[in-house]
Coordinates of C-alpha atoms in Angstrom, one line a residue:
M1 CA -23.7 -0.8 3.6
H2 CA -24.1 -4.5 4.9
R3 CA -27.5 -3.8 3.6
A4 CA -25.9 -3.3 0.6
I5 CA -23.8 -6.4 -0.1
R6 CA -26.8 -8.7 1.2
A7 CA -29.2 -7.2 -1.5
A8 CA -26.7 -7.2 -3.9
A9 CA -25.5 -10.9 -3.2
A10 CA -29.0 -11.9 -2.8
A11 CA -30.1 -10.5 -6.4
A12 CA -26.7 -12.2 -7.6
G13 CA -27.3 -15.9 -6.3
R14 CA -27.5 -18.7 -8.0
G15 CA -28.4 -21.4 -5.2
L16 CA -26.2 -22.8 -2.2
S17 CA -24.2 -25.9 -2.7
S18 CA -22.6 -28.0 -0.1
A19 CA -19.8 -26.5 1.4
R20 CA -16.1 -27.3 1.3
G21 CA -15.1 -30.8 0.5
A22 CA -18.1 -30.9 -2.3
S23 CA -16.0 -33.1 -5.2
P24 CA -14.7 -30.5 -8.4
R25 CA -17.0 -29.4 -11.0
S26 CA -17.0 -30.2 -14.5
P27 CA -16.9 -27.1 -16.9
G28 CA -20.7 -25.6 -17.2
A29 CA -21.6 -27.6 -13.8
P30 CA -23.2 -24.2 -11.8
A31 CA -21.3 -22.3 -9.1
W32 CA -21.8 -21.7 -5.5
G33 CA -24.2 -18.8 -5.4
A34 CA -23.9 -15.8 -3.5
I35 CA -26.7 -16.6 -1.4
R36 CA -27.8 -15.5 2.2
W37 CA -27.8 -17.8 4.9
L38 CA -27.6 -17.7 8.8
C39 CA -24.2 -19.0 10.6
S40 CA -23.4 -18.2 14.5
G41 CA -25.9 -15.2 14.4
R42 CA -24.1 -13.7 11.5
E43 CA -25.4 -13.7 7.7
A44 CA -22.8 -15.7 5.5
L45 CA -22.7 -15.5 1.6
S46 CA -21.3 -18.7 -0.2
Y47 CA -18.9 -18.2 -3.3
D48 CA -16.3 -20.4 -5.2
V49 CA -13.6 -17.7 -4.3
V50 CA -13.2 -14.5 -1.8
I51 CA -10.7 -12.0 -3.0
V52 CA -9.9 -9.6 0.1
G53 CA -8.5 -6.3 -1.6
A54 CA -9.0 -4.8 -4.7
G55 CA -6.1 -3.5 -5.8
P56 CA -3.8 -4.7 -8.5
A57 CA -3.4 -8.2 -7.7
G58 CA -7.0 -9.0 -6.5
L59 CA -8.3 -7.8 -9.2
A60 CA -5.9 -9.2 -12.0
A61 CA -6.7 -12.6 -10.0
A62 CA -10.5 -11.9 -10.5
I63 CA -10.2 -10.7 -13.8
R64 CA -8.3 -14.0 -14.9
L65 CA -10.7 -16.0 -13.3
K66 CA -13.5 -14.9 -15.0
Q67 CA -11.7 -15.3 -18.6
L68 CA -10.6 -18.9 -17.6
C69 CA -14.5 -19.4 -17.1
R70 CA -15.8 -18.3 -20.2
A71 CA -12.9 -20.1 -22.1
A72 CA -14.1 -23.3 -20.7
D73 CA -17.6 -22.8 -20.5
A74 CA -17.3 -23.0 -16.8
D75 CA -19.2 -20.7 -14.2
L76 CA -17.4 -19.9 -10.5
S77 CA -18.9 -17.1 -8.7
V78 CA -16.1 -14.5 -7.4
C79 CA -16.5 -11.8 -4.9
V80 CA -13.8 -9.0 -4.2
L81 CA -14.1 -7.1 -0.7
E82 CA -12.4 -3.9 -0.2
K83 CA -12.2 -1.9 2.8
G84 CA -11.7 1.3 1.5
S85 CA -15.3 3.5 0.6
E86 CA -14.6 3.0 -3.0
V87 CA -12.2 1.1 -5.2
G88 CA -8.9 2.7 -5.0
A89 CA -9.5 5.0 -2.1
H90 CA -6.6 3.3 -0.4
V91 CA -4.2 2.5 -3.2
L92 CA -1.0 4.6 -3.2
S93 CA 2.0 4.1 -5.4
G94 CA 4.4 6.4 -7.2
N95 CA 3.4 5.0 -10.3
V96 CA 5.8 4.5 -13.1
F97 CA 3.8 1.5 -14.4
E98 CA 5.4 -1.5 -16.3
P99 CA 2.6 -2.9 -18.2
R100 CA 4.4 -6.4 -19.1
A101 CA 1.5 -8.3 -16.9
L102 CA -1.5 -6.1 -18.1
D103 CA -0.4 -7.0 -21.5
E104 CA -1.0 -10.4 -20.7
L105 CA -4.3 -10.1 -18.8
I106 CA -6.0 -7.5 -21.3
P107 CA -3.9 -7.6 -24.6
K108 CA -6.3 -4.8 -26.0
W109 CA -6.0 -2.4 -23.0
R110 CA -5.1 0.8 -25.2
Q111 CA -7.8 0.5 -26.9
E112 CA -10.5 0.3 -24.0
D113 CA -9.8 3.5 -22.5
A114 CA -7.4 2.7 -19.6
P115 CA -6.2 5.5 -17.7
I116 CA -2.8 4.8 -19.0
R117 CA -1.9 7.8 -20.8
V118 CA 1.4 9.3 -20.4
P119 CA 4.0 7.4 -21.6
V120 CA 7.9 8.1 -20.0
S121 CA 9.6 11.0 -22.0
S122 CA 12.5 11.2 -19.9
D123 CA 14.4 9.6 -17.2
K124 CA 16.7 11.0 -15.2
F125 CA 18.7 10.1 -11.9
W126 CA 20.0 12.5 -9.2
L127 CA 22.6 12.3 -6.8
L128 CA 21.4 15.2 -4.0
T129 CA 23.3 17.4 -1.8
K130 CA 22.0 20.1 -0.1
N131 CA 22.1 22.7 -2.5
Q132 CA 23.4 20.4 -5.8
A133 CA 21.5 18.1 -8.0
W134 CA 24.4 15.9 -9.8
T135 CA 23.0 14.1 -12.6
L136 CA 24.3 10.3 -12.6
P137 CA 23.6 7.7 -15.1
S138 CA 20.3 6.1 -15.0
P139 CA 20.1 2.6 -13.9
F140 CA 16.1 2.6 -14.6
D141 CA 15.1 1.2 -17.8
N142 CA 11.6 2.9 -17.9
K143 CA 11.2 2.9 -22.3
G144 CA 8.0 1.4 -22.6
N145 CA 6.8 2.4 -19.3
Y146 CA 4.2 4.7 -18.4
V147 CA 3.2 7.7 -15.5
I148 CA -0.2 6.7 -14.1
S149 CA -2.2 7.0 -11.0
L150 CA -2.6 3.4 -9.6
S151 CA -6.1 4.3 -7.8
Q152 CA -7.3 5.4 -11.0
L153 CA -5.6 2.3 -12.7
V154 CA -7.7 -0.1 -10.2
R155 CA -11.0 1.5 -10.4
W156 CA -10.6 1.0 -14.2
M157 CA -9.8 -2.9 -13.7
A158 CA -12.9 -3.0 -11.1
T159 CA -15.0 -2.0 -13.8
K160 CA -13.5 -4.9 -16.2
A161 CA -13.9 -7.3 -13.5
E162 CA -17.9 -6.6 -12.7
E163 CA -18.2 -6.9 -16.9
L164 CA -17.2 -10.2 -16.7
G165 CA -19.6 -11.0 -13.6
V166 CA -17.2 -10.4 -10.6
E167 CA -19.2 -8.9 -7.8
V168 CA -16.9 -6.2 -6.2
Y169 CA -17.9 -4.7 -2.8
P170 CA -16.3 -1.5 -1.4
G171 CA -16.5 -0.3 2.2
F172 CA -15.9 -3.6 3.4
A173 CA -13.7 -4.6 5.9
A174 CA -12.2 -8.1 6.6
S175 CA -11.3 -8.5 10.1
E176 CA -11.2 -12.4 10.6
I177 CA -10.3 -16.0 9.1
L178 CA -13.0 -18.3 9.2
Y179 CA -11.8 -22.3 9.3
D180 CA -13.3 -25.1 9.6
E181 CA -13.3 -28.3 11.8
N182 CA -10.1 -29.1 10.3
Q183 CA -8.2 -25.9 10.4
I184 CA -8.7 -25.0 6.7
V185 CA -9.7 -21.5 5.7
T186 CA -13.4 -21.1 4.5
G187 CA -13.5 -17.4 3.9
V188 CA -13.6 -14.1 5.8
A189 CA -15.9 -12.2 8.3
T190 CA -16.3 -8.6 8.0
N191 CA -16.3 -6.5 11.3
D192 CA -19.4 -5.3 13.0
V193 CA -20.4 -1.7 12.4
G194 CA -22.0 0.6 14.6
I195 CA -20.3 -0.7 17.9
A196 CA -19.6 2.5 19.8
K197 CA -16.2 2.9 21.7
D198 CA -17.5 1.7 25.0
G199 CA -18.7 -1.7 23.6
T200 CA -22.0 -1.1 23.6
K201 CA -24.1 -1.5 20.2
R202 CA -25.3 2.0 18.2
E203 CA -28.6 2.6 16.7
T204 CA -26.7 2.0 13.3
F205 CA -25.5 -1.4 14.4
Q206 CA -25.3 -4.0 11.8
P207 CA -23.4 -7.2 12.4
G208 CA -20.7 -8.5 10.3
V209 CA -21.1 -10.7 7.4
E210 CA -19.6 -14.3 6.6
L211 CA -18.2 -14.6 3.4
R212 CA -17.2 -18.3 2.7
G213 CA -15.6 -19.6 -0.4
R214 CA -13.8 -22.9 -1.6
I215 CA -10.5 -20.9 -2.3
T216 CA -9.9 -17.4 -0.4
L217 CA -7.2 -15.1 -2.2
L218 CA -5.8 -12.5 0.3
A219 CA -5.0 -8.9 -1.8
E220 CA -4.5 -6.8 1.2
G221 CA -1.3 -5.1 0.0
C222 CA 1.8 -4.6 2.1
R223 CA 1.4 -5.9 5.6
G224 CA -2.1 -6.9 5.4
S225 CA -3.5 -7.7 8.8
L226 CA -5.2 -11.2 7.8
S227 CA -1.8 -12.3 5.7
E228 CA 0.4 -11.6 8.4
K229 CA -1.9 -13.8 10.9
I230 CA -1.9 -16.6 8.3
I231 CA 1.9 -16.2 7.2
R232 CA 2.8 -16.3 11.3
N233 CA 0.2 -19.3 12.2
H234 CA 1.4 -21.3 9.6
K235 CA 4.9 -20.5 9.5
L236 CA 4.7 -19.5 5.6
R237 CA 8.1 -17.2 6.3
E238 CA 10.0 -20.1 7.3
R239 CA 8.8 -22.6 4.3
G240 CA 9.6 -19.9 1.7
Q241 CA 12.8 -18.1 1.6
G242 CA 13.5 -17.5 5.2
Q243 CA 14.3 -14.3 5.7
H244 CA 12.3 -11.9 7.8
Q245 CA 10.5 -9.0 5.8
T246 CA 11.9 -5.4 5.5
Y247 CA 9.8 -2.3 4.6
A248 CA 10.0 1.8 3.8
I249 CA 7.2 4.2 4.1
G250 CA 6.4 6.3 1.0
I251 CA 5.3 9.6 1.5
K252 CA 3.7 11.1 -1.6
E253 CA 2.0 14.6 -2.7
I254 CA 0.2 15.4 -5.9
W255 CA 0.5 19.0 -7.0
E256 CA -0.9 21.2 -10.0
I257 CA 2.0 22.8 -11.2
E258 CA 2.7 26.0 -13.5
E259 CA 2.2 25.0 -17.2
G260 CA 5.4 25.9 -18.1
K261 CA 7.3 23.7 -15.4
H262 CA 5.1 20.6 -16.4
E263 CA 6.9 18.1 -18.7
P264 CA 4.2 15.0 -19.2
G265 CA 6.2 11.9 -18.9
S266 CA 9.4 13.0 -16.9
V267 CA 10.9 10.8 -14.4
I268 CA 13.3 11.9 -12.1
H269 CA 14.9 9.5 -9.2
T270 CA 16.9 10.9 -6.2
V271 CA 19.5 9.6 -3.7
G272 CA 21.1 11.3 -1.0
W273 CA 20.2 14.4 0.7
P274 CA 18.2 15.1 3.1
L275 CA 19.1 11.2 4.1
D276 CA 21.7 10.6 6.0
T277 CA 24.2 8.1 4.8
K278 CA 23.1 5.3 7.2
T279 CA 19.9 5.3 6.0
Y280 CA 18.4 3.9 3.1
G281 CA 15.9 5.7 0.8
G282 CA 15.4 8.3 -2.1
S283 CA 12.8 10.4 -3.6
F284 CA 10.6 10.6 -7.1
L285 CA 9.1 13.5 -9.2
Y286 CA 6.7 12.0 -12.0
H287 CA 4.9 14.7 -14.5
L288 CA 1.3 13.1 -15.0
D289 CA -1.3 14.8 -17.5
D290 CA -3.2 17.8 -16.4
R291 CA -0.2 19.9 -15.1
Q292 CA -0.1 17.3 -12.3
L293 CA 3.1 16.2 -10.2
A294 CA 3.6 13.3 -8.2
I295 CA 6.7 14.0 -5.7
G296 CA 7.1 11.8 -3.1
L297 CA 10.2 10.1 -0.2
V298 CA 10.7 6.9 0.6
V299 CA 13.0 5.7 3.7
A300 CA 13.7 2.5 4.6
L301 CA 12.2 1.6 8.2
N302 CA 15.2 0.1 9.4
Y303 CA 16.5 3.6 10.0
R304 CA 18.6 3.7 13.4
N305 CA 17.7 7.3 14.5
P306 CA 14.7 7.4 16.6
F307 CA 14.4 11.2 16.1
L308 CA 14.2 11.0 13.0
S309 CA 10.7 11.7 11.1
P310 CA 10.2 10.6 7.4
Y311 CA 7.2 13.4 7.4
D312 CA 9.7 16.1 8.4
E313 CA 12.5 14.5 5.8
F314 CA 9.6 14.7 2.9
Q315 CA 9.1 18.2 3.8
K316 CA 12.7 19.2 4.3
F317 CA 13.4 17.4 0.6
K318 CA 10.7 19.9 -1.2
Q319 CA 12.8 22.9 -0.4
H320 CA 15.7 21.8 -2.4
P321 CA 16.4 24.2 -4.7
A322 CA 15.8 22.0 -7.6
V323 CA 12.4 20.9 -6.3
R324 CA 11.3 24.3 -4.8
K325 CA 11.5 25.9 -8.1
L326 CA 9.3 23.0 -9.8
L327 CA 6.5 23.4 -6.9
E328 CA 6.6 27.4 -6.7
G329 CA 3.3 28.8 -7.8
G330 CA 2.0 25.5 -7.6
T331 CA -0.8 23.6 -5.5
A332 CA -0.7 20.7 -3.5
V333 CA -4.0 19.2 -4.1
Q334 CA -3.3 15.8 -2.3
Y335 CA -1.6 13.7 0.5
G336 CA -1.0 10.1 1.3
A337 CA 1.4 7.2 2.8
R338 CA 1.6 4.2 2.7
T339 CA 4.5 1.3 3.0
L340 CA 5.9 -1.1 0.7
N341 CA 7.9 -4.2 1.2
E342 CA 11.7 -4.0 0.5
G343 CA 12.6 -7.6 1.2
G344 CA 12.6 -8.9 -2.1
F345 CA 13.8 -12.3 -3.5
Q346 CA 14.9 -13.5 0.4
S347 CA 11.5 -12.7 1.9
I348 CA 9.3 -14.3 -0.2
P349 CA 6.8 -16.7 2.3
Y350 CA 5.5 -19.5 0.9
P351 CA 2.6 -18.6 -0.2
V352 CA -0.1 -21.1 0.1
F353 CA -2.1 -22.3 2.9
P354 CA -4.7 -25.0 3.5
G355 CA -7.7 -23.1 1.8
G356 CA -6.2 -20.2 -0.2
A357 CA -3.3 -18.3 -1.1
I358 CA -1.7 -14.9 -0.8
I359 CA -0.9 -12.9 -3.7
G360 CA 0.4 -9.5 -4.6
C361 CA 2.3 -7.2 -1.8
S362 CA 0.9 -8.8 0.7
A363 CA 3.3 -11.9 -0.1
G364 CA 6.3 -9.2 -1.1
F365 CA 6.8 -9.4 -4.8
L366 CA 8.4 -5.5 -5.0
N367 CA 11.2 -5.3 -7.3
V368 CA 13.3 -2.5 -5.2
P369 CA 16.1 -1.8 -7.5
K370 CA 13.1 -1.5 -10.2
I371 CA 10.9 0.9 -7.7
K372 CA 8.1 -1.1 -8.9
G373 CA 5.9 -3.8 -7.6
T374 CA 2.3 -3.4 -9.5
H375 CA 3.6 -5.7 -12.6
T376 CA 4.7 -8.4 -10.4
A377 CA 1.3 -8.2 -8.2
M378 CA -0.9 -8.5 -10.9
K379 CA 1.0 -11.4 -12.2
S380 CA 1.3 -13.3 -8.9
G381 CA -2.6 -13.2 -8.7
M382 CA -2.8 -14.1 -12.5
L383 CA -0.9 -17.1 -11.5
A384 CA -3.2 -17.7 -8.5
A385 CA -5.9 -17.6 -10.2
E386 CA -4.8 -19.7 -12.9
A387 CA -4.1 -22.6 -10.1
T388 CA -7.6 -21.7 -8.3
F389 CA -9.2 -22.7 -11.3
Q390 CA -7.5 -26.0 -12.1
A391 CA -8.2 -26.9 -8.2
L392 CA -11.9 -26.1 -8.4
I393 CA -12.8 -27.5 -12.0
E394 CA -10.0 -30.2 -12.0
G395 CA -9.2 -31.2 -8.7
S396 CA -5.7 -29.9 -8.6
S397 CA -3.8 -28.7 -5.8
M398 CA -3.1 -24.9 -4.9
E399 CA 0.3 -25.8 -4.7
L400 CA 0.7 -25.1 -8.5
Y401 CA 0.5 -21.5 -7.8
W402 CA 4.0 -21.8 -5.8
E403 CA 5.3 -23.9 -8.3
N404 CA 4.3 -21.4 -11.0
I405 CA 5.5 -18.6 -9.3
K406 CA 9.0 -19.9 -9.5
K407 CA 8.5 -20.7 -13.3
S408 CA 7.8 -17.3 -13.8
W409 CA 9.2 -14.3 -14.7
I410 CA 8.6 -12.8 -11.3
W411 CA 11.0 -15.4 -10.0
E412 CA 13.4 -14.5 -12.4
E413 CA 13.1 -10.9 -12.4
L414 CA 13.5 -11.1 -8.0
R415 CA 16.2 -13.1 -7.8
T416 CA 18.2 -11.1 -10.3
A417 CA 17.7 -7.7 -8.2
R418 CA 18.0 -9.8 -4.6
N419 CA 21.1 -8.1 -3.4
Y420 CA 20.5 -4.6 -4.1
R421 CA 18.2 -3.6 -1.1
P422 CA 20.7 -5.7 1.6
A423 CA 23.6 -3.7 -0.1
F424 CA 22.8 -0.8 1.8
E425 CA 23.2 -2.2 5.4
Y426 CA 27.0 -1.4 4.5
G427 CA 25.9 2.5 4.1
F428 CA 25.4 4.6 1.1
V429 CA 28.8 4.7 -0.4
P430 CA 29.2 0.9 -0.6
G431 CA 25.8 0.1 -1.1
M432 CA 25.8 2.3 -4.1
A433 CA 29.2 0.4 -5.4
L434 CA 28.0 -3.2 -4.4
S435 CA 24.7 -2.3 -6.5
A436 CA 26.8 -0.8 -9.5
L437 CA 28.8 -4.2 -9.4
E438 CA 25.5 -6.0 -9.4
R439 CA 24.5 -4.3 -12.3
Y440 CA 27.2 -3.8 -14.5
V441 CA 29.2 -6.3 -13.7
F442 CA 27.8 -9.5 -12.5
K443 CA 24.4 -8.5 -13.8
G444 CA 22.0 -10.1 -11.6
K445 CA 24.2 -13.3 -11.5
S446 CA 26.3 -12.9 -8.5
P447 CA 27.3 -16.1 -7.0
Y448 CA 26.2 -15.1 -3.6
T449 CA 23.1 -13.9 -1.8
L450 CA 23.2 -11.0 0.8
K451 CA 21.4 -11.1 3.6
H452 CA 19.1 -8.4 5.5
G453 CA 20.0 -7.0 8.6
K454 CA 18.0 -6.5 11.6
P455 CA 13.9 -6.8 11.7
D456 CA 13.4 -2.6 11.2
H457 CA 11.7 -2.4 15.0
E458 CA 14.9 -4.0 16.3
A459 CA 17.3 -1.3 13.9
T460 CA 16.2 1.8 16.5
D461 CA 18.7 2.8 18.6
A462 CA 18.3 4.3 21.8
A463 CA 17.3 7.9 21.9
N464 CA 21.0 9.0 24.1
R465 CA 22.8 7.6 21.0
H466 CA 21.7 10.2 18.8
T467 CA 20.7 14.2 18.9
P468 CA 17.2 15.4 18.2
I469 CA 16.9 16.7 14.5
Q470 CA 15.5 20.4 14.5
Y471 CA 13.4 20.1 11.0
P472 CA 12.6 23.8 9.9
K473 CA 9.1 25.3 10.2
P474 CA 6.7 24.7 7.4
D475 CA 6.2 28.0 5.5
G476 CA 2.5 27.1 4.3
Q477 CA 3.2 27.0 0.7
I478 CA 5.9 24.3 -0.5
T479 CA 6.0 22.9 3.2
F480 CA 3.3 21.9 5.4
D481 CA 2.6 20.7 9.3
V482 CA 0.5 17.4 9.4
P483 CA -3.0 18.9 10.2
T484 CA -2.4 20.9 6.6
S485 CA -1.6 17.9 4.8
L486 CA -4.8 15.7 6.1
Y487 CA -7.4 18.1 6.1
S488 CA -8.7 21.0 4.4
Y489 CA -8.0 24.3 2.6
F490 CA -10.5 26.5 0.4
K491 CA -10.1 27.0 -3.0
V492 CA -9.8 30.5 -4.5
E493 CA -12.4 31.2 -7.1
V494 CA -12.3 34.3 -9.0
M495 CA -15.7 35.9 -9.8
C496 CA -16.5 38.6 -12.6
L497 CA -19.0 41.0 -11.6
P498 CA -20.5 44.2 -14.0
N499 CA -18.2 46.6 -15.2
N500 CA -15.2 44.2 -15.3
I501 CA -14.8 44.3 -11.6
F502 CA -13.3 41.2 -10.0
I503 CA -13.3 39.7 -6.6
L504 CA -11.3 36.7 -4.9
Y505 CA -13.2 34.6 -2.6
S506 CA -13.1 31.2 -0.9
N507 CA -15.8 29.1 -1.9
P508 CA -17.3 26.4 0.4
S509 CA -18.8 24.3 -2.4
F510 CA -14.9 23.5 -3.1
L511 CA -13.3 22.4 -0.1
W512 CA -10.5 20.1 -0.6
Y513 CA -9.1 17.5 1.4
R514 CA -6.0 16.4 0.5
S515 CA -5.8 12.8 2.2
N516 CA -9.9 12.3 2.3
T517 CA -9.0 10.4 5.6
N518 CA -12.4 9.9 8.0
H519 CA -13.2 7.4 10.3
E520 CA -16.6 7.1 12.4
H521 CA -15.4 8.4 15.9
D522 CA -17.3 6.6 18.0
Q523 CA -16.0 2.9 17.4
P524 CA -13.6 0.8 19.2
P525 CA -10.0 1.7 18.3
H526 CA -8.6 -0.3 15.7
L527 CA -4.9 0.6 16.9
R528 CA -4.3 -1.6 19.8
L529 CA -1.7 -1.6 22.3
R530 CA -1.0 -5.2 23.6
D531 CA 0.5 -3.7 27.0
P532 CA -0.8 0.0 27.6
T533 CA 2.1 0.6 29.9
V534 CA 4.6 0.3 27.4
P535 CA 4.6 3.7 25.7
E536 CA 5.4 5.5 29.0
R537 CA 7.8 2.6 30.8
I538 CA 9.7 1.9 27.5
N539 CA 9.1 4.0 24.3
L540 CA 9.0 7.7 26.0
P541 CA 12.2 7.3 28.0
V542 CA 14.6 5.0 26.2
Y543 CA 13.7 6.0 22.3
A544 CA 12.1 9.4 23.3
G545 CA 8.8 8.2 21.8
P546 CA 9.1 7.4 18.1
E547 CA 5.6 7.0 17.3
S548 CA 5.3 10.7 17.5
R549 CA 7.3 10.4 14.5
Y550 CA 7.4 7.8 12.3
C551 CA 3.6 8.0 11.8
P552 CA 2.7 10.3 9.0
A553 CA -0.2 11.6 10.3
R554 CA 0.6 12.5 13.8
V555 CA -1.7 9.4 15.4
Y556 CA 0.4 9.2 18.1
E557 CA 0.9 12.2 20.2
Y558 CA 2.3 12.3 24.2
V559 CA 0.1 14.7 26.1
T560 CA 0.2 15.9 30.0
D561 CA -2.3 14.0 31.9
E562 CA -4.1 15.4 35.2
K563 CA -1.1 14.2 37.3
G564 CA 1.3 16.0 35.3
D565 CA 2.5 12.9 33.5
P566 CA 3.1 12.1 29.9
K567 CA 0.7 9.9 28.4
L568 CA 0.2 8.3 24.6
H569 CA -2.7 9.5 23.3
I570 CA -3.9 8.0 20.2
N571 CA -5.8 10.1 17.4
A572 CA -6.9 6.9 15.6
Q573 CA -9.2 9.3 13.3
N574 CA -6.2 10.5 11.6
C575 CA -4.8 7.0 10.5
L576 CA -4.0 6.6 6.7
H577 CA -3.8 3.1 7.1
C578 CA -0.1 3.0 6.1
K579 CA 1.0 0.1 8.8
A580 CA 4.1 1.6 9.6
C581 CA 3.4 1.6 13.3
D582 CA 2.6 -1.9 12.8
I583 CA 6.1 -2.5 11.7
K584 CA 8.4 0.0 13.4
D585 CA 7.2 0.4 17.1
P586 CA 10.6 -1.2 18.8
K587 CA 9.0 -3.4 21.0
Q588 CA 6.3 -4.8 18.7
N589 CA 3.6 -3.4 21.0
I590 CA 1.2 -1.7 18.4
E591 CA -1.4 -3.8 16.3
W592 CA -2.8 -2.5 13.7
T593 CA -6.6 -4.0 12.9
V594 CA -9.2 -2.9 10.6
P595 CA -11.6 -0.4 11.5
E596 CA -15.1 0.0 10.2
G597 CA -15.1 -0.4 6.5
G598 CA -15.2 2.4 4.4
G599 CA -12.9 4.6 7.0
G600 CA -9.6 5.6 6.1
P601 CA -8.3 7.9 3.4
G602 CA -10.2 8.6 0.1
Y603 CA -7.4 9.0 -2.6
T604 CA -8.4 9.8 -5.9
V605 CA -5.1 10.5 -7.9
M606 CA -2.7 8.8 -5.7

């Protein structure tokens, strides 16, 4: 793959100019070329703009940059790096899509075969008890929105970006931030590939590549590893709205359901059961096209009970009578999980750093009460692109990005929604009451701003304050164990023989993988323990080993060693790149880093 990026970049090369510090160019001046050169033993490629992450924010930024270039008869070279094996492979979202930002970015998208075909046809809100579903007035306004697969949408956006001249490189994980002698960010480097677990070089070894840019935009999504380093090192949280970020984990399946049960465009959100009244969260059921149903559960990661398992809560949710009857007779075809930002307005960091900016969910622009973040992520990417264009062409400052964010509808939307999520720090009933007050009385203009509670990792109680939760065993039809969700099943085919004899058989050529997750087994672990003694010394005795439950892929499990003592075992190959471990570990002892590019899940319809 590294050879591929070098060949593609060389083919696109337009000559190498001087590095950072070159004077701003006038429209029509030559751009930095995607040309190869050696730096510190690694090959280096130079661009005007390097974007990390081919999600909605990163691709919106790339498209907008090239649109501005065309309008001004200018030329800026733009590169987008994506750690997934293909664009969209790591993208997971509900998703009820608000097209506001896309209308601004590509006004004629409806005539350009965008994968946005299912308008919302009904919008329901349920309060669940164990056996009942009570209909409440819907607080959502989804008129004009669409039920989509975000992984399909970003693949379409990538083709639009490439048509404009953007170079998109999937399968490359940015693992390092590059600085110059003045500590200004000058780009990123991909990790070496072909390194064995023991640190030796395998036959397939390829050194990483440096991608240097005059401006670097980080669009890694929620809890991006490079973004978090930048936020921490430059104290961007303190320079922004000041409060810590809060998170949730979303667990999702795609089902193919029976034709008679399928209602394209139907949207249902729920609160209540199976979560307890001190745990914030809810579920969704979205009807796409082709008999597909997106079903998921979102659990806030500031939950207290260390015995709670978000994965098992999701399986339990599917057993609700109103939900199970919808799934019976259907087939689960895809599974995945991803964390999402819930801090909202109070947690927005100052998004500009020397040499670049943070955009999209890496900065945390999700609107919690709307349960939407794609439109705000895209808009932030567009605003960053406009500031980047002016910085490179006109010599202005990237501070313009922050100024324009505060003038945009993103700021107003998140400011209006700022009190919904922290209201639930007081429990489910007070949270619902305060949310109703915000929506129907103050209409987002309340004279106060609520604060978030403890950071998610500090919210976990000691195990002796709770009783272990006994989850029901999976039935293999509606509910599943983790290996079944992660790995494969055979698709049953029907064959017609002569004389109208029919047989059923499992065709290996139709082997399905629900998450498509895969990593090179012989590579250094990308899940690292800062102190290898913490799991057995603290997590297991104090918190009953919560990492074995908060991870939705069973990456972490305690096994007995040769002395009969419990030992944490890490199944890194199972990792879905959800980042829950990096967030929820009580002592912040787990560091999530990027594995070899191309590893991880392979979502197609998420």
